[in-house]
mmCIF file of C-alpha atoms in Angstrom:
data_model
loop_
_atom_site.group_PDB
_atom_site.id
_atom_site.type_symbol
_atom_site.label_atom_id
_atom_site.label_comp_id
_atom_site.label_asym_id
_atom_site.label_seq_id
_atom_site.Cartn_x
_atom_site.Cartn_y
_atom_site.Cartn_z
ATOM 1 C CA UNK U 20 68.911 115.954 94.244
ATOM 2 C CA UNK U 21 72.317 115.981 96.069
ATOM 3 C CA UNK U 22 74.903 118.430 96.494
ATOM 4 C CA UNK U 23 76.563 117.524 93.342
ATOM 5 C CA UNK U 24 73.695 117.333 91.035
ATOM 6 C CA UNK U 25 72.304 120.613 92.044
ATOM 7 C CA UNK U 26 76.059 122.033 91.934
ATOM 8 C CA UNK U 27 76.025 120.968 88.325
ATOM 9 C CA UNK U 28 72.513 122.495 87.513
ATOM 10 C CA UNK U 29 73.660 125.910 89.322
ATOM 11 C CA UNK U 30 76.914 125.835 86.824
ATOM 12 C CA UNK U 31 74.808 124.935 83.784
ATOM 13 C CA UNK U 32 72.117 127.260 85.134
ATOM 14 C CA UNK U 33 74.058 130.079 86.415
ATOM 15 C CA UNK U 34 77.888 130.138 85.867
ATOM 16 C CA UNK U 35 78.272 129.133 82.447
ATOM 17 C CA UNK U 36 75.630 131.774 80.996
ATOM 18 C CA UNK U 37 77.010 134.429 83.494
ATOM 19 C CA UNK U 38 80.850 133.441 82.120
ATOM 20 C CA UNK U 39 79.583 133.868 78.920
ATOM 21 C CA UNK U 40 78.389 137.183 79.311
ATOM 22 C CA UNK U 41 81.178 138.429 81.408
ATOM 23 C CA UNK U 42 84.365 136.860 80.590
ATOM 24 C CA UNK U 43 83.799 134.842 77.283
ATOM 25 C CA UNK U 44 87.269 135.393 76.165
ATOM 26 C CA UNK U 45 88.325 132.938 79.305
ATOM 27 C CA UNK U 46 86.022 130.237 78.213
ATOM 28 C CA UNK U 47 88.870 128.556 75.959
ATOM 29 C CA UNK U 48 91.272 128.229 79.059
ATOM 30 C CA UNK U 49 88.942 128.105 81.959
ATOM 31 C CA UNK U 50 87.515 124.862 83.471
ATOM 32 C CA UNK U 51 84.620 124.415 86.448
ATOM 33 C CA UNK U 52 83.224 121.472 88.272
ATOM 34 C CA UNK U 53 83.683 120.425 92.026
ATOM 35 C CA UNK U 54 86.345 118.221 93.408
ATOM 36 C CA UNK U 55 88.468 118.326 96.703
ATOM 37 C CA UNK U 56 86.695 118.389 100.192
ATOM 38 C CA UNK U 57 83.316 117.562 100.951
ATOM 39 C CA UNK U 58 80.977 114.504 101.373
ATOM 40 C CA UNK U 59 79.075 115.553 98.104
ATOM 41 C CA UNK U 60 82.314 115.133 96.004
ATOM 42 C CA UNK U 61 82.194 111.482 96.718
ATOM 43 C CA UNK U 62 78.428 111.009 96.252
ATOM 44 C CA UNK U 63 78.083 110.637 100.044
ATOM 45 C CA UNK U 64 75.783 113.801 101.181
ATOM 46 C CA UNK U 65 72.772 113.362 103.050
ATOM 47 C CA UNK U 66 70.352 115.557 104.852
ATOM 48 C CA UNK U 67 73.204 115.618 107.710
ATOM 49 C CA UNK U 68 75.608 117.221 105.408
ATOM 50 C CA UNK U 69 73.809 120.290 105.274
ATOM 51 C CA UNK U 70 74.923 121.754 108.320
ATOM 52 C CA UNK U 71 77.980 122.844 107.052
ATOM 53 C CA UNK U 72 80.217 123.741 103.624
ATOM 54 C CA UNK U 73 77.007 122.423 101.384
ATOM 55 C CA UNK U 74 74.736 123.713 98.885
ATOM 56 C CA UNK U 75 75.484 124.688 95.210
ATOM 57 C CA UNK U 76 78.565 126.062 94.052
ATOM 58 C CA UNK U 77 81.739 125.405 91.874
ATOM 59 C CA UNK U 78 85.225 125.757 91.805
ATOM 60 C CA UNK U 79 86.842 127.442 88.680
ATOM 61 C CA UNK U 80 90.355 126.553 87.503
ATOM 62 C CA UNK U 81 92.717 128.263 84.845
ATOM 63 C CA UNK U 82 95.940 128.716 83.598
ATOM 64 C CA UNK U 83 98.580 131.110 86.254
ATOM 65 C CA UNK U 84 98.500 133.817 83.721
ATOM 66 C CA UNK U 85 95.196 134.111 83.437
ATOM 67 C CA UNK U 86 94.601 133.649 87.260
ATOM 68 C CA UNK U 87 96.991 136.776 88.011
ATOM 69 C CA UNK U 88 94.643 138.699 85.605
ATOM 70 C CA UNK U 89 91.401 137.700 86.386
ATOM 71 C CA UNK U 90 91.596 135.952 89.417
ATOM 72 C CA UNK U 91 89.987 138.751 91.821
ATOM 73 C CA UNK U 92 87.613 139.784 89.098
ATOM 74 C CA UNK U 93 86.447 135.912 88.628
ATOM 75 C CA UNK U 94 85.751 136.034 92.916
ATOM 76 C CA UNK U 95 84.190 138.918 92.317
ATOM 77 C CA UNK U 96 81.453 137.923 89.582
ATOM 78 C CA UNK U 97 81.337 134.395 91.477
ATOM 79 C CA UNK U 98 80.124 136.292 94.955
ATOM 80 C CA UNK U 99 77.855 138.340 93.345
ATOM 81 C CA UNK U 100 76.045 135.050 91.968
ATOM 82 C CA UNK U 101 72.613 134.444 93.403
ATOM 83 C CA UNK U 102 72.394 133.776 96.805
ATOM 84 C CA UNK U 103 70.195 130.846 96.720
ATOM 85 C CA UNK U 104 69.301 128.321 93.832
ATOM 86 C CA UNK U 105 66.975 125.536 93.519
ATOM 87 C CA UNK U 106 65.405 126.552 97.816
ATOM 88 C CA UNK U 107 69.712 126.135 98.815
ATOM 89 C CA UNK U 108 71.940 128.886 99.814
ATOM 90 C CA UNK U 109 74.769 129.209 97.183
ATOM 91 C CA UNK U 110 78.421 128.262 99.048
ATOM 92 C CA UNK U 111 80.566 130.905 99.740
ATOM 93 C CA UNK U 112 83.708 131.157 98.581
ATOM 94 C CA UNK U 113 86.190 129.467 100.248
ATOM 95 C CA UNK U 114 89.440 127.384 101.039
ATOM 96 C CA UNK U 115 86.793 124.886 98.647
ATOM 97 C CA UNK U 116 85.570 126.771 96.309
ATOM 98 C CA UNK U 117 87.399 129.348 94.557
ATOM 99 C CA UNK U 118 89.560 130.344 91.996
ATOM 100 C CA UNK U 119 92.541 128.208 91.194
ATOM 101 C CA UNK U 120 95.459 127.215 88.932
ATOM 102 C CA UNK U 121 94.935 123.430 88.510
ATOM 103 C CA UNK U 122 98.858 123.112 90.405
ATOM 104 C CA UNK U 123 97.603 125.432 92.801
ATOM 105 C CA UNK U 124 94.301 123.516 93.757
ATOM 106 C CA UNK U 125 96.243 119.935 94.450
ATOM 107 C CA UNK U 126 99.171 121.707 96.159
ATOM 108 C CA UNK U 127 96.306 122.301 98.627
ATOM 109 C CA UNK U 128 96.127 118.551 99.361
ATOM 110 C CA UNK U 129 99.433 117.137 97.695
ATOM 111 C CA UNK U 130 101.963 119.549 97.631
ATOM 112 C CA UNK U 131 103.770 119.215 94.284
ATOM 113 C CA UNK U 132 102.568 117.351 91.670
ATOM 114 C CA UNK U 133 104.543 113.996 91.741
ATOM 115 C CA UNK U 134 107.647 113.762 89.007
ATOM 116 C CA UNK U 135 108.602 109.992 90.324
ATOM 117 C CA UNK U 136 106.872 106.732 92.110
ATOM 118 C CA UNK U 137 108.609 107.409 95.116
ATOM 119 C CA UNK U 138 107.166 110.727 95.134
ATOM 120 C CA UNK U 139 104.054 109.143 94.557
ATOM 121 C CA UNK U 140 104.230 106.692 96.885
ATOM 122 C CA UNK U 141 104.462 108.801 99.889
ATOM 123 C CA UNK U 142 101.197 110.680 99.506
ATOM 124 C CA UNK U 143 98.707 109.375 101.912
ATOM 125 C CA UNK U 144 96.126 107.527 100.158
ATOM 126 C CA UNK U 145 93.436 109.383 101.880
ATOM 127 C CA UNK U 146 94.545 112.324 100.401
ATOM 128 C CA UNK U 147 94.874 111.300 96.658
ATOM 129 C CA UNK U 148 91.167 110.620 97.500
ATOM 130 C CA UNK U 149 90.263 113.764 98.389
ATOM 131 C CA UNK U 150 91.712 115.790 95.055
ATOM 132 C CA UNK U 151 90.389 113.061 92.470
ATOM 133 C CA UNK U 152 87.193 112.620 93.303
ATOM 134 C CA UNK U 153 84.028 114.413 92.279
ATOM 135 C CA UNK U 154 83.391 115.906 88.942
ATOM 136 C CA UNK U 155 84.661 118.442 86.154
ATOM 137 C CA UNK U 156 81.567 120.111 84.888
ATOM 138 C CA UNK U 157 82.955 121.924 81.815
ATOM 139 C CA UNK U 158 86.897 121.798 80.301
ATOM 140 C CA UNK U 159 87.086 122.428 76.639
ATOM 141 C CA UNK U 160 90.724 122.685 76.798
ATOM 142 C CA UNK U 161 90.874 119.422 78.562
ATOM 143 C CA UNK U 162 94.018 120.851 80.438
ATOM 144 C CA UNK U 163 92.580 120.386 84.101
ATOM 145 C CA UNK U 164 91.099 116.702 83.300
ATOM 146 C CA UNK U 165 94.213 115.803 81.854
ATOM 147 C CA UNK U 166 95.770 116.034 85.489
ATOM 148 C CA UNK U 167 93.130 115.116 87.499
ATOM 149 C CA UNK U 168 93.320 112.017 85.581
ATOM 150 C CA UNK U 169 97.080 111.784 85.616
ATOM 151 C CA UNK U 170 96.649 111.857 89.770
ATOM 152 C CA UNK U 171 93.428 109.071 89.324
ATOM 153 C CA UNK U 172 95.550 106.256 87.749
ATOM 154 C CA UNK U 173 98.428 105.501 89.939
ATOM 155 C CA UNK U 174 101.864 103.679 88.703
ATOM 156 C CA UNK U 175 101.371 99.535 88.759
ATOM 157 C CA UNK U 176 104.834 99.754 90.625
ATOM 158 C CA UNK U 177 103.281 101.791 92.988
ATOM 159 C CA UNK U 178 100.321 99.663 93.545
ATOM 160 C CA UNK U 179 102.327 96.879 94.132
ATOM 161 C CA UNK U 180 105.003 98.271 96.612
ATOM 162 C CA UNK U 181 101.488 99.815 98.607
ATOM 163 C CA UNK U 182 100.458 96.070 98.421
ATOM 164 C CA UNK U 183 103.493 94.643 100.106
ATOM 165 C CA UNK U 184 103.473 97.075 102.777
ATOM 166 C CA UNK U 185 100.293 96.277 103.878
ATOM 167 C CA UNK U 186 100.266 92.510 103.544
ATOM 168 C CA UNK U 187 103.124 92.860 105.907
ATOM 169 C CA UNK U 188 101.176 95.141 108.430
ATOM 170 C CA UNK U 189 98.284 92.350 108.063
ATOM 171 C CA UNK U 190 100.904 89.549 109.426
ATOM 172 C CA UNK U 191 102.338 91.877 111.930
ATOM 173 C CA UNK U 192 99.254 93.263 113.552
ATOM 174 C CA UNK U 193 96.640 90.700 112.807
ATOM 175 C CA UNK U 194 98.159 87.018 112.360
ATOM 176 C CA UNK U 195 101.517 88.000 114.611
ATOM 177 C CA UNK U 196 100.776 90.587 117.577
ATOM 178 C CA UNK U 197 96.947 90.193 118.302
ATOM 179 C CA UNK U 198 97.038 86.521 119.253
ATOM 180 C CA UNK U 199 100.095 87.097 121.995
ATOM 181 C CA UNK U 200 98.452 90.770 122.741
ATOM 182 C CA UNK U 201 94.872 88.458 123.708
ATOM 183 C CA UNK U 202 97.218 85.608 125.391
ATOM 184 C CA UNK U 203 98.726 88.172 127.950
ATOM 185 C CA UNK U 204 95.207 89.926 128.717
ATOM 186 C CA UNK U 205 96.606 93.505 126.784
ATOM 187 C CA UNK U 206 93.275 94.426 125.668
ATOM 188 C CA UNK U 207 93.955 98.053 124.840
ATOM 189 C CA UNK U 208 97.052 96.517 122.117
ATOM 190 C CA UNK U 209 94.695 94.109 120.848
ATOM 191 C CA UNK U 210 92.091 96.503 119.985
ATOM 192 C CA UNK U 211 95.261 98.864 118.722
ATOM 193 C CA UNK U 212 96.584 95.603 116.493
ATOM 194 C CA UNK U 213 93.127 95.158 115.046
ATOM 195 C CA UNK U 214 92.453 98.421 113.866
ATOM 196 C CA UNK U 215 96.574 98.833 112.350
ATOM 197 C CA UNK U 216 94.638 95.433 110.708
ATOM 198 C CA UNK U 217 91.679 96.439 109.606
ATOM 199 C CA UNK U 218 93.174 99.259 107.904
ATOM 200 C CA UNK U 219 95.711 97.591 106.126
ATOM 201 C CA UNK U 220 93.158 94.588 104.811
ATOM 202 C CA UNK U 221 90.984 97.993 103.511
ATOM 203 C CA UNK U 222 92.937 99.723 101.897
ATOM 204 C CA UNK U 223 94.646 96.119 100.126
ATOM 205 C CA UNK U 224 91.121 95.624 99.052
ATOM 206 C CA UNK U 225 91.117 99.644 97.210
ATOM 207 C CA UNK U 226 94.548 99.107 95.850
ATOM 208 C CA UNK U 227 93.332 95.576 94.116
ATOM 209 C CA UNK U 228 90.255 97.526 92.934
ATOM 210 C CA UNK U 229 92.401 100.104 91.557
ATOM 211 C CA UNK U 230 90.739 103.048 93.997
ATOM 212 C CA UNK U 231 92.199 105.508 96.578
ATOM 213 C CA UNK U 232 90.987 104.905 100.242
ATOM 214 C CA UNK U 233 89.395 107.730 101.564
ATOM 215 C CA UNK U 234 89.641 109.094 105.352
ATOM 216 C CA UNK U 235 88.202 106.868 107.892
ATOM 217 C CA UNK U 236 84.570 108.711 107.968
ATOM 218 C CA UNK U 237 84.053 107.121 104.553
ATOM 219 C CA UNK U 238 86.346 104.432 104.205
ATOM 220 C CA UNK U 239 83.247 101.570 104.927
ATOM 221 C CA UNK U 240 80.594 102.974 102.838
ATOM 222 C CA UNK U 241 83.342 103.064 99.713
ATOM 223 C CA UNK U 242 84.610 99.668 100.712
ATOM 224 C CA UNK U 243 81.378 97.884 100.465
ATOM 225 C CA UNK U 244 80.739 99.589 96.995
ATOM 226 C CA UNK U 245 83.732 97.575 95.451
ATOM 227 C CA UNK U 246 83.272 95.343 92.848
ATOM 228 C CA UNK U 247 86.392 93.011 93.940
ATOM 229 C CA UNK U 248 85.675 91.745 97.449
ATOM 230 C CA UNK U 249 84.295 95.255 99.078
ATOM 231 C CA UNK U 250 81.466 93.578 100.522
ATOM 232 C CA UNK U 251 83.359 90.436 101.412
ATOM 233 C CA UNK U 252 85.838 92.664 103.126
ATOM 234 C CA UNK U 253 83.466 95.206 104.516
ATOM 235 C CA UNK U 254 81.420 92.203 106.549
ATOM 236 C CA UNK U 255 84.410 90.451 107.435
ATOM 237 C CA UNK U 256 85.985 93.587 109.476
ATOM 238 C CA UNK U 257 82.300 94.133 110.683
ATOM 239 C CA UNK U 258 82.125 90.836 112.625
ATOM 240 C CA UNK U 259 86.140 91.334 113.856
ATOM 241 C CA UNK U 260 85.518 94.865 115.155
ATOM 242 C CA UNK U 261 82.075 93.645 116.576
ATOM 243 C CA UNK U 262 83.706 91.566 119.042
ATOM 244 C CA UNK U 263 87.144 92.254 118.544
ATOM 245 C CA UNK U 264 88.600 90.704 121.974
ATOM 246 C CA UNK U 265 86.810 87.226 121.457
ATOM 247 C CA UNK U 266 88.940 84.167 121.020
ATOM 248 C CA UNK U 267 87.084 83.883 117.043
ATOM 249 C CA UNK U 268 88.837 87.145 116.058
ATOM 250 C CA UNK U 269 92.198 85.605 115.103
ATOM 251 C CA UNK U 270 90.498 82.671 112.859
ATOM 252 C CA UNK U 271 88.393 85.063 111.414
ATOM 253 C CA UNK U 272 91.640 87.280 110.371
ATOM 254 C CA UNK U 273 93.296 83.974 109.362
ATOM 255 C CA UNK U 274 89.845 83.819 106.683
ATOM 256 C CA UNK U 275 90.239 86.955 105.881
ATOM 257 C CA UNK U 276 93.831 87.100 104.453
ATOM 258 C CA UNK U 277 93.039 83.553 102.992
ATOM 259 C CA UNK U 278 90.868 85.382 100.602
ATOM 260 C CA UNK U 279 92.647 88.142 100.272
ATOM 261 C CA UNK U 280 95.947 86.246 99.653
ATOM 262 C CA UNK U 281 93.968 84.234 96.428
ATOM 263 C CA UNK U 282 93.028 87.671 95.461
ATOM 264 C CA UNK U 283 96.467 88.363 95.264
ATOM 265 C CA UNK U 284 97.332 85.365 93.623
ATOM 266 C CA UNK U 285 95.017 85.788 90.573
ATOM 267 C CA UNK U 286 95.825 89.226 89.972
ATOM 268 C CA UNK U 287 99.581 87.929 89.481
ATOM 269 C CA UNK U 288 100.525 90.205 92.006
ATOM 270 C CA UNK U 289 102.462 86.977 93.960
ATOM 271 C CA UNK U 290 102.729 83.322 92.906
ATOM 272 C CA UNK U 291 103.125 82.759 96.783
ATOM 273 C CA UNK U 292 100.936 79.692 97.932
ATOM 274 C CA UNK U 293 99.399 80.310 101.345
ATOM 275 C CA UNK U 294 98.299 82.878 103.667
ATOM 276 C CA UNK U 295 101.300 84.210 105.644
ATOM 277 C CA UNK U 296 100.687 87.665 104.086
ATOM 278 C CA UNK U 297 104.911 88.999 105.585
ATOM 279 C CA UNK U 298 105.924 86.461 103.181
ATOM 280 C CA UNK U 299 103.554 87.119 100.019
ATOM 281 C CA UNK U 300 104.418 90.964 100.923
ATOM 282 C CA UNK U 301 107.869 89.988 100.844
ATOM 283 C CA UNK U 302 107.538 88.392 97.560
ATOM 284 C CA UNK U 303 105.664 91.486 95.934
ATOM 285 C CA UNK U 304 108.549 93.888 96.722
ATOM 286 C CA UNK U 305 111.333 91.003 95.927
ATOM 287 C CA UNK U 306 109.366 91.106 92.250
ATOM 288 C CA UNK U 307 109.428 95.343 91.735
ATOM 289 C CA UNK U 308 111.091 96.424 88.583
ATOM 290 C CA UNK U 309 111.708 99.810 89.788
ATOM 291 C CA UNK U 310 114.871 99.958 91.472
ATOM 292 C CA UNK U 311 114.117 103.412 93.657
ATOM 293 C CA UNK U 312 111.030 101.021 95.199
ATOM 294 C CA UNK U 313 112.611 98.170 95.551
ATOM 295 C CA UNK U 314 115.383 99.055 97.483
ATOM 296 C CA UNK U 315 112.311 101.198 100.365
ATOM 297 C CA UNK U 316 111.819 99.316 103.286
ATOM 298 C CA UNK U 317 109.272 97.037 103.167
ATOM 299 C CA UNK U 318 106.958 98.905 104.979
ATOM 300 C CA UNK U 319 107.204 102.306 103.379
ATOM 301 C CA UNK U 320 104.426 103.297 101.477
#
């Protein structure tokens, strides 16, 4: 089992029957499941993961009034859980697991929930990733999935001013700067322009899939898994970053924004024939309907 199945079983096993018991008025209002930090909350634990911040537990959100009330009581009941379940040491709590208000628990990673697209738009991507991932084991109010799935679907404006800025970081770094960086020996700045690449060609490839990129410890393992052009993508960056100061690495960028710019293309994101990706970036921000995007420099977001 991994962390998140045996996380579940512990809830269904332990928390929900012990809630229950001890607090069954809160059922209506409380929700529990485990999302946030932590390779099991994107399916990703292995046997290395257990070194550290693993093993079954949950996190517990409900509503500030009920928080202020029962909060400390709620820690309480949760530490005096059993210390081990199914041959695993139950997790503390924690900065991870704990007691929350759902506002509280992404102001962690997010700050304020975000009112507008530009607001949106300048939360790292990595750390969307973080806060909408995993799963919600039990919400009969539906109050806490109702957000978490307000965060998971980001604005198509959004999407598309992300996409311009990094079609024009793929030109810049890739098809502009690492060619001149090879021609005057600058090997250091050629490795620097290939990885400001590599990134940017990701994270196009999450943003057509409709997916937050996570941090970079994860970022290939949830690239390959990508329906649209993950694995494409995935080997593509493997064989640039394999020899990345070779004379094939520009050609093999120039292949890789070829597909990426038909990608592009048939997702009527830009009607922009070729594969300069500055000027089919250019064209996806000329073509926003929101005037507080259109109006950001190119590259913000």
């Amino acid at each position: 089992m991994n962390g998140m199945d045996i996380s579940r079983a512990f809830w269904e096993e332990e928390g929900l029957p012990g809630l229950k018991r001890a607090f069954p008025s809160l059922l209506p209002d409380l929700a529990a499941g485990l999302v946030g930090e932590g390779s099991e909350c994107f399916g990703y634990d292995d046997a290395i993961s257990r070194d550290h911040d693993w093993g079954p537990g949950f996190c517990l959100w409900l509503s500030a009034e009920n928080e202020a009330q029962f909060g400390e009581a709620l820690r309480s009941w949760y530490a005096a859980l059993p210390a081990a379940f199914s041959g695993y040491d139950r997790r503390p709590l924690s900065s991870r697991i704990n007691v929350f208000t759902p506002e509280g628990f992404f102001a962690r990673f997010i700050g304020r929930i975000p009112s507008t697209a530009v607001d949106r738009l300048r939360i790292p991507e990595e750390y969307l990733a973080v806060c909408t991932n995993g799963s919600v084991f039990y919400d009969p109010s539906g109050q806490f999935s109702a957000l978490l799935n307000r965060l998971r679907q980001q604005p198509d404006q959004v999407t598309r001013k992300k996409l311009a800025a990094r079609c024009v970081t793929m030109m810049q770094a890739g098809q502009y700067n690492l060619p001149r960086c090879l021609k005057r020996g600058e090997e250091l700045a050629a490795m620097l322009a290939i990885q400001d690449f590599a990134r940017a060609a990701a994270s196009c490839v999450f943003l057509l899939n409709g997916r937050y990129m996570p941090f970079y410890k994860w970022l290939p393992r949830a690239l390959r898994e990508l329906p649209l052009l993950g694995a494409q993508t995935a080997g593509q960056l493997e064989r640039i970053l394999a020899n990345p100061l070779s004379g094939d690495a520009p050609a093999q960028i120039e292949a890789l924004c070829a597909m990426l710019a038909d990608a592009l293309r048939a997702r009527g994101y830009t009607t922009l024939a070729g594969s300069d990706m500055q000027a089919i970036g250019l064209s996806i921000q000329a073509q926003l309907t929101d005037p507080s995007m259109r109006q950001l420099p190119v590259l913000a977001g």
